GROMACS .gro file of C-alpha atoms in nm:
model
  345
    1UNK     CA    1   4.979  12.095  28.230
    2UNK     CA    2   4.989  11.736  28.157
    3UNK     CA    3   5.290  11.582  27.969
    4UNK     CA    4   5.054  11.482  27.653
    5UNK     CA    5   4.934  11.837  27.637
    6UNK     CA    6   5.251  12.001  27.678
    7UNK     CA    7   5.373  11.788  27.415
    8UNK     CA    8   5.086  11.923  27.157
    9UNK     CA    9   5.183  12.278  27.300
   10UNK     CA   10   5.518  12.258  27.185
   11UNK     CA   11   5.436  12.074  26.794
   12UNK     CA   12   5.185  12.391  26.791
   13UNK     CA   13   5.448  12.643  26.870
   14UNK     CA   14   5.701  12.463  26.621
   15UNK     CA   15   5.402  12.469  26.311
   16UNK     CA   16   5.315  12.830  26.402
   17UNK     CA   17   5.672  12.947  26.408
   18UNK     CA   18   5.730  12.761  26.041
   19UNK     CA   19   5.414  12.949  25.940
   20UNK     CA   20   5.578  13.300  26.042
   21UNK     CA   21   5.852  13.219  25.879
   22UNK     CA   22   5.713  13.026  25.554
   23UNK     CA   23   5.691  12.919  25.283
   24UNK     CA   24   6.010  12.776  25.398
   25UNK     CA   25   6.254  12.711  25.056
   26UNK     CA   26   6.310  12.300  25.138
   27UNK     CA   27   6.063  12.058  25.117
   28UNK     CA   28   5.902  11.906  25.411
   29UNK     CA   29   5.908  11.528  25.426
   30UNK     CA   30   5.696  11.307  25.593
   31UNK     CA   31   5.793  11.043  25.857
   32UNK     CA   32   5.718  10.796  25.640
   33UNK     CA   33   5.934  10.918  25.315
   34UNK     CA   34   6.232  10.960  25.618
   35UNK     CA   35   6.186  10.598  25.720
   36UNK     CA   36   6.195  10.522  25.326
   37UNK     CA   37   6.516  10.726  25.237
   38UNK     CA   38   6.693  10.541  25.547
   39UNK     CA   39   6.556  10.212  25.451
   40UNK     CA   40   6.434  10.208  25.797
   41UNK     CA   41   6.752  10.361  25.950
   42UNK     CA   42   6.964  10.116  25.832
   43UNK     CA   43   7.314  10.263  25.808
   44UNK     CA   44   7.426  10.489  26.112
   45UNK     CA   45   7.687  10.754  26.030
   46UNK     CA   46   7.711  10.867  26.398
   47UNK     CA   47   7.497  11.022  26.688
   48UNK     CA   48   7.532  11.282  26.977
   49UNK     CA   49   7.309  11.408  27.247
   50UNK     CA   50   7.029  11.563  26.972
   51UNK     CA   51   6.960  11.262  26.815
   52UNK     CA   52   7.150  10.972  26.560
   53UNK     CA   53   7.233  11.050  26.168
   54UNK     CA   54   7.166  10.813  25.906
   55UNK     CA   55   7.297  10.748  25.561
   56UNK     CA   56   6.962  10.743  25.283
   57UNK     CA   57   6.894  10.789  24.940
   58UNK     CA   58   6.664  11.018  24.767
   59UNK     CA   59   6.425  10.892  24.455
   60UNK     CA   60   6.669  11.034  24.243
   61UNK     CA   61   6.948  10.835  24.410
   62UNK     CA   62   7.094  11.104  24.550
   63UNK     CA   63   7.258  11.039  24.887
   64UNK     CA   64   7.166  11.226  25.150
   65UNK     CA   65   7.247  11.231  25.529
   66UNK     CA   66   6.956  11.219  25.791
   67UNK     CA   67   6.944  11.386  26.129
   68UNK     CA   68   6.648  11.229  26.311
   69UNK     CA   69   6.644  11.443  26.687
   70UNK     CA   70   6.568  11.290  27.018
   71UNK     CA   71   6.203  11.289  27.096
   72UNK     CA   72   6.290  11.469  27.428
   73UNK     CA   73   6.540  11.704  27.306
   74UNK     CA   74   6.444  12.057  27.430
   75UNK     CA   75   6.091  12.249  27.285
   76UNK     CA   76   6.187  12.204  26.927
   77UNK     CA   77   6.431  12.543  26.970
   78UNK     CA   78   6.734  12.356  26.796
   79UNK     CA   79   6.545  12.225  26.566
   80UNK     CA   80   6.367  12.573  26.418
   81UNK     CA   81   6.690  12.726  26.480
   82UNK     CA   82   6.874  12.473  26.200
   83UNK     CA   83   6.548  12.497  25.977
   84UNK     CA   84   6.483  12.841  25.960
   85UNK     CA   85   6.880  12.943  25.988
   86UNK     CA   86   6.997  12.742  25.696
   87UNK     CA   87   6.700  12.737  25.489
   88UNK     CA   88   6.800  13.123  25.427
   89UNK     CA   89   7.154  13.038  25.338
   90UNK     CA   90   7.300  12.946  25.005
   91UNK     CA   91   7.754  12.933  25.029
   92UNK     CA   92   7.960  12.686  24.923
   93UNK     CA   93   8.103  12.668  25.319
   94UNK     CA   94   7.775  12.620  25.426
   95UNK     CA   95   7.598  12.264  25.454
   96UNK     CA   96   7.280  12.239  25.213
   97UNK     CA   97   6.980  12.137  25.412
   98UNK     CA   98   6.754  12.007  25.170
   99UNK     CA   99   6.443  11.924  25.368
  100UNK     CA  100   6.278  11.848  25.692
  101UNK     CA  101   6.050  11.640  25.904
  102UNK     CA  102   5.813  11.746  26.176
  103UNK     CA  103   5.547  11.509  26.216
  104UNK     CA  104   5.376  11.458  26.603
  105UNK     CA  105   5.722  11.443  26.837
  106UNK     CA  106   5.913  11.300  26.517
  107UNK     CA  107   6.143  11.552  26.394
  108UNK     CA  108   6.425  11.466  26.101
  109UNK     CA  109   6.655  11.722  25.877
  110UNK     CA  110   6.769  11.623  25.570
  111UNK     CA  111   7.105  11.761  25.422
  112UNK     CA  112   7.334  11.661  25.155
  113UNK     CA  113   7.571  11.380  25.205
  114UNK     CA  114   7.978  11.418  25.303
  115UNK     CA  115   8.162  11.124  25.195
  116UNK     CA  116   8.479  11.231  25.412
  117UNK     CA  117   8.285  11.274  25.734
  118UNK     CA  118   8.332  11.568  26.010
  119UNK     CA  119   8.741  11.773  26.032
  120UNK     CA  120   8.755  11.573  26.375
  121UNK     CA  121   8.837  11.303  26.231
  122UNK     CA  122   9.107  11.405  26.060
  123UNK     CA  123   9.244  11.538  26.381
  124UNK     CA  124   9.184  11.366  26.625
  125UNK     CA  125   9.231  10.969  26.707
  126UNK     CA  126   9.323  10.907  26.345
  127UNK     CA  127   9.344  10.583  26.171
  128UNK     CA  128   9.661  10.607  25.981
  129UNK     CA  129   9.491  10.401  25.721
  130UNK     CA  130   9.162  10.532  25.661
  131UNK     CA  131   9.211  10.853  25.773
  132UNK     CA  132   9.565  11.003  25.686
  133UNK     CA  133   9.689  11.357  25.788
  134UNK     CA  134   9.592  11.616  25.613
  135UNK     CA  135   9.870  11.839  25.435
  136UNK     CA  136   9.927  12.182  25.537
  137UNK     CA  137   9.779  12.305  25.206
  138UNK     CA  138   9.488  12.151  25.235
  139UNK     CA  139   9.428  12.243  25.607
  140UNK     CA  140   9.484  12.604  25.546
  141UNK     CA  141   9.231  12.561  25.275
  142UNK     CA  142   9.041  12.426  25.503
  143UNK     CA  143   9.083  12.690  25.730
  144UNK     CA  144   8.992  12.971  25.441
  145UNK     CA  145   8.655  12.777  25.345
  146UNK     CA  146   8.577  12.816  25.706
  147UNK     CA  147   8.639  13.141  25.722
  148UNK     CA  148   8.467  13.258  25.394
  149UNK     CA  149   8.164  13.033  25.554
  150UNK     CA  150   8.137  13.223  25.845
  151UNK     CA  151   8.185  13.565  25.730
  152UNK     CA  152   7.915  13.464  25.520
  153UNK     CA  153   7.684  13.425  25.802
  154UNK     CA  154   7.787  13.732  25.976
  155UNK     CA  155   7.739  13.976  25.669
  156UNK     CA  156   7.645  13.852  25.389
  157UNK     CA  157   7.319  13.748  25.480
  158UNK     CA  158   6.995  13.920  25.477
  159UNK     CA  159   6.997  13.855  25.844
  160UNK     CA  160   7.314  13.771  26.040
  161UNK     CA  161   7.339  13.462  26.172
  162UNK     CA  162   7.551  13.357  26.509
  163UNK     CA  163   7.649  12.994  26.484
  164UNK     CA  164   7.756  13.000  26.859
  165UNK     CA  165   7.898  12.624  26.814
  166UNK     CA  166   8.198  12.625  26.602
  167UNK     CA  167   8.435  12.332  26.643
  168UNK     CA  168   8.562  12.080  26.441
  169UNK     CA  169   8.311  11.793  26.460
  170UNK     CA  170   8.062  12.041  26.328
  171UNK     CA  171   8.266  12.119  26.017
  172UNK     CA  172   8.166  11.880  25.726
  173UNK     CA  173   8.410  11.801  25.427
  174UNK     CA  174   8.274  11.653  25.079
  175UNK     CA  175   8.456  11.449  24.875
  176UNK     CA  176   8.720  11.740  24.774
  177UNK     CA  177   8.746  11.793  25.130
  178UNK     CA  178   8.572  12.136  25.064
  179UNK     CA  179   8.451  12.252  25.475
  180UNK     CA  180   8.101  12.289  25.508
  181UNK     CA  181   8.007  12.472  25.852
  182UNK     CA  182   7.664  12.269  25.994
  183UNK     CA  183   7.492  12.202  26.302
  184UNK     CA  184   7.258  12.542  26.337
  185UNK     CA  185   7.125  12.430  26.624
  186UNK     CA  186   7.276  12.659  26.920
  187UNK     CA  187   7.222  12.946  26.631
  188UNK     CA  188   7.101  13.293  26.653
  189UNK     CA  189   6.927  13.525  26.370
  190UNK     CA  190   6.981  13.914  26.465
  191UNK     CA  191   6.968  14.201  26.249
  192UNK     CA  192   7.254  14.331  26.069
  193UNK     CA  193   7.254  14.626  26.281
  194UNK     CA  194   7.223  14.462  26.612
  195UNK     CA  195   7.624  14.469  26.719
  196UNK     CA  196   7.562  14.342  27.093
  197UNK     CA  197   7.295  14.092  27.144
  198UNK     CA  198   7.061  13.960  27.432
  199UNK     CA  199   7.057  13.608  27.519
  200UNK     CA  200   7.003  13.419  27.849
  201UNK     CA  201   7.269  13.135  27.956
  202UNK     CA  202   7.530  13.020  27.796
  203UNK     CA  203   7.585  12.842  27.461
  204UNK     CA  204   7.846  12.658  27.292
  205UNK     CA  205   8.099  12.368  27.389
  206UNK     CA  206   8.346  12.403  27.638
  207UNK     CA  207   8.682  12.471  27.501
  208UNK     CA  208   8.564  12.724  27.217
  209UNK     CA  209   8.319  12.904  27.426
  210UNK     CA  210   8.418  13.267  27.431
  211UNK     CA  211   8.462  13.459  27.746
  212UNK     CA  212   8.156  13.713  27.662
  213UNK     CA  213   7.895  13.414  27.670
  214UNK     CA  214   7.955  13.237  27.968
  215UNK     CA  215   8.078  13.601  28.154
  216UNK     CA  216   7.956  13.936  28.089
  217UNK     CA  217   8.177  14.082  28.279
  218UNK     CA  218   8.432  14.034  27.939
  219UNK     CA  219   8.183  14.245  27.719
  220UNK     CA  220   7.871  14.212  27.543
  221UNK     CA  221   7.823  13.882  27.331
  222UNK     CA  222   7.813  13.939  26.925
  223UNK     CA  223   7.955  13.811  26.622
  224UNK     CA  224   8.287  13.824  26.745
  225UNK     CA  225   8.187  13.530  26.984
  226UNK     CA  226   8.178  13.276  26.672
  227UNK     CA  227   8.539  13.441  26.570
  228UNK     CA  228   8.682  13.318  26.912
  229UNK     CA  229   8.559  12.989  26.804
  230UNK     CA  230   8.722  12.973  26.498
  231UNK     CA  231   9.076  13.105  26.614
  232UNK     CA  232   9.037  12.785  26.916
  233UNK     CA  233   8.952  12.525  26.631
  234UNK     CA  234   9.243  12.656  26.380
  235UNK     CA  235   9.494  12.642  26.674
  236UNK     CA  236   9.350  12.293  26.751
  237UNK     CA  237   9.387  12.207  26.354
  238UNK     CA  238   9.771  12.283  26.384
  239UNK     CA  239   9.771  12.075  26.704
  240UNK     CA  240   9.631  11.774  26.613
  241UNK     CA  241   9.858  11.760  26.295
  242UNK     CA  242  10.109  11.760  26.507
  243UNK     CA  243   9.940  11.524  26.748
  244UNK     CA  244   9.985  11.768  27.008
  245UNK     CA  245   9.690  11.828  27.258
  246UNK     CA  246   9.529  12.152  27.313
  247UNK     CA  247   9.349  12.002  27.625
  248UNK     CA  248   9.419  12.191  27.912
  249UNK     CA  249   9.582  11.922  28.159
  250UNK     CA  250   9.642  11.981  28.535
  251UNK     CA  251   9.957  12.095  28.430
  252UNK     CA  252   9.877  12.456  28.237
  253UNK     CA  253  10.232  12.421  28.015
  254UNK     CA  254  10.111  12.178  27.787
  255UNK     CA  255   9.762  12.413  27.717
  256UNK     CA  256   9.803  12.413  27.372
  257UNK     CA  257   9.740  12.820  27.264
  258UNK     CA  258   9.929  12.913  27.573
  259UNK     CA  259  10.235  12.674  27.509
  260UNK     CA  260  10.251  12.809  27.120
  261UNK     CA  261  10.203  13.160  27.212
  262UNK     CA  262  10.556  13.109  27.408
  263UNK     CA  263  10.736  13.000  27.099
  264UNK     CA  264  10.584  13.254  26.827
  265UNK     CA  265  10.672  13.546  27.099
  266UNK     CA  266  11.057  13.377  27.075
  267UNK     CA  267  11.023  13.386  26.705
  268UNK     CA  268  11.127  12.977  26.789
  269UNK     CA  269  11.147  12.754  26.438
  270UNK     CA  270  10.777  12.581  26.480
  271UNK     CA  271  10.899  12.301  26.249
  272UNK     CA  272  10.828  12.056  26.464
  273UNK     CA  273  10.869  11.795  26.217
  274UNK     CA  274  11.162  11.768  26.045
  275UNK     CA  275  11.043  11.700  25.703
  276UNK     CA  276  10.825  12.005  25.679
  277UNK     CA  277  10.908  12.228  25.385
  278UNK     CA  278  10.952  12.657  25.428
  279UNK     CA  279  10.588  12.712  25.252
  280UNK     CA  280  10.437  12.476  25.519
  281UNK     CA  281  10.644  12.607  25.822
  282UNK     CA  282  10.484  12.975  25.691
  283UNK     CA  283  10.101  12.787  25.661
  284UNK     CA  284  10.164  12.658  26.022
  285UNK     CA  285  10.273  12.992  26.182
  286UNK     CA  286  10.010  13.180  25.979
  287UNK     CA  287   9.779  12.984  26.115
  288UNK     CA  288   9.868  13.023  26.489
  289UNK     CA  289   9.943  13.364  26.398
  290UNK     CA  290   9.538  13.450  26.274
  291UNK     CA  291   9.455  13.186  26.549
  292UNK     CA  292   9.605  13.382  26.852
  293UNK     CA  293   9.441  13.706  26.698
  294UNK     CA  294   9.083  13.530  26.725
  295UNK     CA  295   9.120  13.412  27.072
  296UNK     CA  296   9.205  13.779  27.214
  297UNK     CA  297   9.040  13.836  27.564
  298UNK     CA  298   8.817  14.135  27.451
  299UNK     CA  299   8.577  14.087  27.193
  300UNK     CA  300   8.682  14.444  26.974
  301UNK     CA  301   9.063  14.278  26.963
  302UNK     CA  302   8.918  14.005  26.754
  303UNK     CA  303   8.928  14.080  26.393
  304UNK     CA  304   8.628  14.060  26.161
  305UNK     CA  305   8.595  13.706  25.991
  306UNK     CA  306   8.651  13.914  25.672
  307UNK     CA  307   9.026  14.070  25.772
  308UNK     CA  308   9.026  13.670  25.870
  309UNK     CA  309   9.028  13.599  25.493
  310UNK     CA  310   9.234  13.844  25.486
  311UNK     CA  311   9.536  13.715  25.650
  312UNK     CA  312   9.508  13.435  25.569
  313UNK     CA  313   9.556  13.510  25.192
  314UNK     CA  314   9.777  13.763  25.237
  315UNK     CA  315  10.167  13.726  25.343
  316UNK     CA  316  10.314  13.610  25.641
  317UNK     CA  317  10.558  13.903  25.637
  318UNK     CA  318  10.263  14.084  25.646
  319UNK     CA  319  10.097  13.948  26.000
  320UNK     CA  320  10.208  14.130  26.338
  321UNK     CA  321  10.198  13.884  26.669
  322UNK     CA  322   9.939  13.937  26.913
  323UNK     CA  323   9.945  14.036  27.215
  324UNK     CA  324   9.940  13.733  27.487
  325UNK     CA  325   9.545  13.682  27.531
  326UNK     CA  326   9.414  13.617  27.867
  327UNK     CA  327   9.350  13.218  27.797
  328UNK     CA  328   9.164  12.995  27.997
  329UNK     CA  329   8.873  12.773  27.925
  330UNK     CA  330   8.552  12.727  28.186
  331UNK     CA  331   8.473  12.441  28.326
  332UNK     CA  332   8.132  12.261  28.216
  333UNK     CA  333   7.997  12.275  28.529
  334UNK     CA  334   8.098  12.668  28.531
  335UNK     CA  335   7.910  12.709  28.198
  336UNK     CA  336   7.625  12.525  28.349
  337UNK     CA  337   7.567  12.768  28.658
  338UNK     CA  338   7.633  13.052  28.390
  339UNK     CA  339   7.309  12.894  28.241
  340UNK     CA  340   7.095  12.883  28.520
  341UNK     CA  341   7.208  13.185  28.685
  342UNK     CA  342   7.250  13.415  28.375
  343UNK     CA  343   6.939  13.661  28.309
  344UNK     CA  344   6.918  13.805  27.959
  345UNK     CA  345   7.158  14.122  27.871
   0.00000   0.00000   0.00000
């Protein structure tokens, strides 16, 4: 098949699969309203490998941020996946995609605007000037909006949706620094029923991937894949306040969730700065506390996103340690022979 007709193949696919799934609750832009709205891409808030993002306005003013994808990323999977994913999602936790682009290989989403950027930021390679550390309070509200987003997703849907990517650069915070969980790209829609699902490969980031999707062998991959996620990113949260990395380095004492586990387990004082006050020593153990609980080996140790909430509204005196997960990370190029080699469950 020639490149101009596999090309055509794949924009039919894409307009067939918005059909199935229509009439879509966003409006659909055209290139040359996205171009407008950017004033011709003007300001860049940031890029990855899918594509770059760009600050616009709508007619109304309104700002907006603008996703505009790589020409050559993938057959348009990511991109129906974050369409049709979020378009059936309304949460406060949950970033509003207000429109979309698909026009020949040009392919755009259009989502409300967050003046404070992604969580990474905030914890990782900080400017101490324009972007302070957060307080404990607000990072364990943080941490609950993130919760609430997700166990939105996983049940209080009409169809569950597996985010498969959670990590802090995908976490968006408005101007009250309320989280917004976006990027529905590596997504999956299942039935509320389904408890194990099929997939081929691997998906994720290395560092929050759970064991189940880059190894069978740990059990079958559900829900409770996203929750592994979560617990890595809240551990990282309370690291990078601290400014201590949960990297794994060649030397496996200063791995981050394995280093803390040691300490909780003592019952060790984790005021590691001085100035911290009792309620924010109790949001920082809480928080490794539910964190450690998340990252547990096998997938039925995990708790539910909603007993999540739970603890992490609930007391301190109220949270039992868990046991010592198994922790280790893969390697990328691991994950990327799990990809190729992996047939679906």
């Amino acid at each position: 098949m020639s490149e101009i007709r596999k090309v055509k193949k794949i924009h039919q696919d894409i307009e067939a699969l918005i059909r199935s799934n229509g009439p879509l609750p966003i409006k659909r832009y055209s290139y040359s309203e996205i171009k407008k709205m950017t004033n011709s891409f003007q300001s860049k808030l940031g890029q990855g490998g899918y594509g770059q993002v760009y600050k616009g306005n709508l007619s109304n003013n309104s700002p907006v941020a603008v996703k505009v994808l790589n020409a050559s990323k993938g057959n348009g999977e990511e991109f129906m996946n974050e369409v049709i994913s979020i378009s059936r999602t309304s949460h406060v936790n949950i970033v509003n995609l207000l429109g979309f682009c698909l026009e020949g290989q040009k392919k755009a989403l259009v989502y409300d605007y967050m003046p404070n950027g992604s969580l990474e930021k905030f914890i990782h390679n900080r400017n101490l000037e324009t972007n302070p550390p957060l307080s404990w309070e607000r990072l364990h509200r943080i941490a609950e909006g993130i919760a609430k987003g997700l166990e939105y997703l996983h049940r209080g849907c009409n169809t569950r949706i597996l985010h498969f990517d959670i990590k802090p650069s995908n976490i968006l915070l408005d101007k009250k620094f309320c989280p917004k969980i976006s990027d529905f790209g590596m997504a999956k829609l299942c039935s509320n029923t389904q408890s194990i699902i099929s997939m081929y490969g691997a998906r994720g980031t290395v560092g929050y991937i759970a064991p189940e999707v880059w190894n069978r062998n740990f059990g079958g991959v559900s829900y409770k894949s996203d929750v592994y996620s979560y617990g890595m990113m809240i551990l990282e949260m309370v690291g990078g306040r601290q400014s201590i990395s949960i990297e794994a380095s060649h030397s496996s004492e200063t791995y981050f969730p394995d280093w803390i586990y040691k300490h909780v387990e003592l019952g060790s004082n984790l005021a590691w700065d001085e100035g911290m006050t009792t309620d924010e020593n109790e949001i920082c153990k809480k928080m490794i506390i539910v964190g450690l609980w998340c990252i547990q080996t096998i997938p039925s140790d995990r708790p539910a996103m909603s007993k999540v909430v739970e603890m992490l509204e609930g007391s301190i005196d109220q949270l039992q340690i868990p046991p010592k997960p198994f922790i280790f990370s893969p390697t990328k190029t691991q994950v990327d022979i799990c990809t190729t080699t992996s047939s679906s469950d």
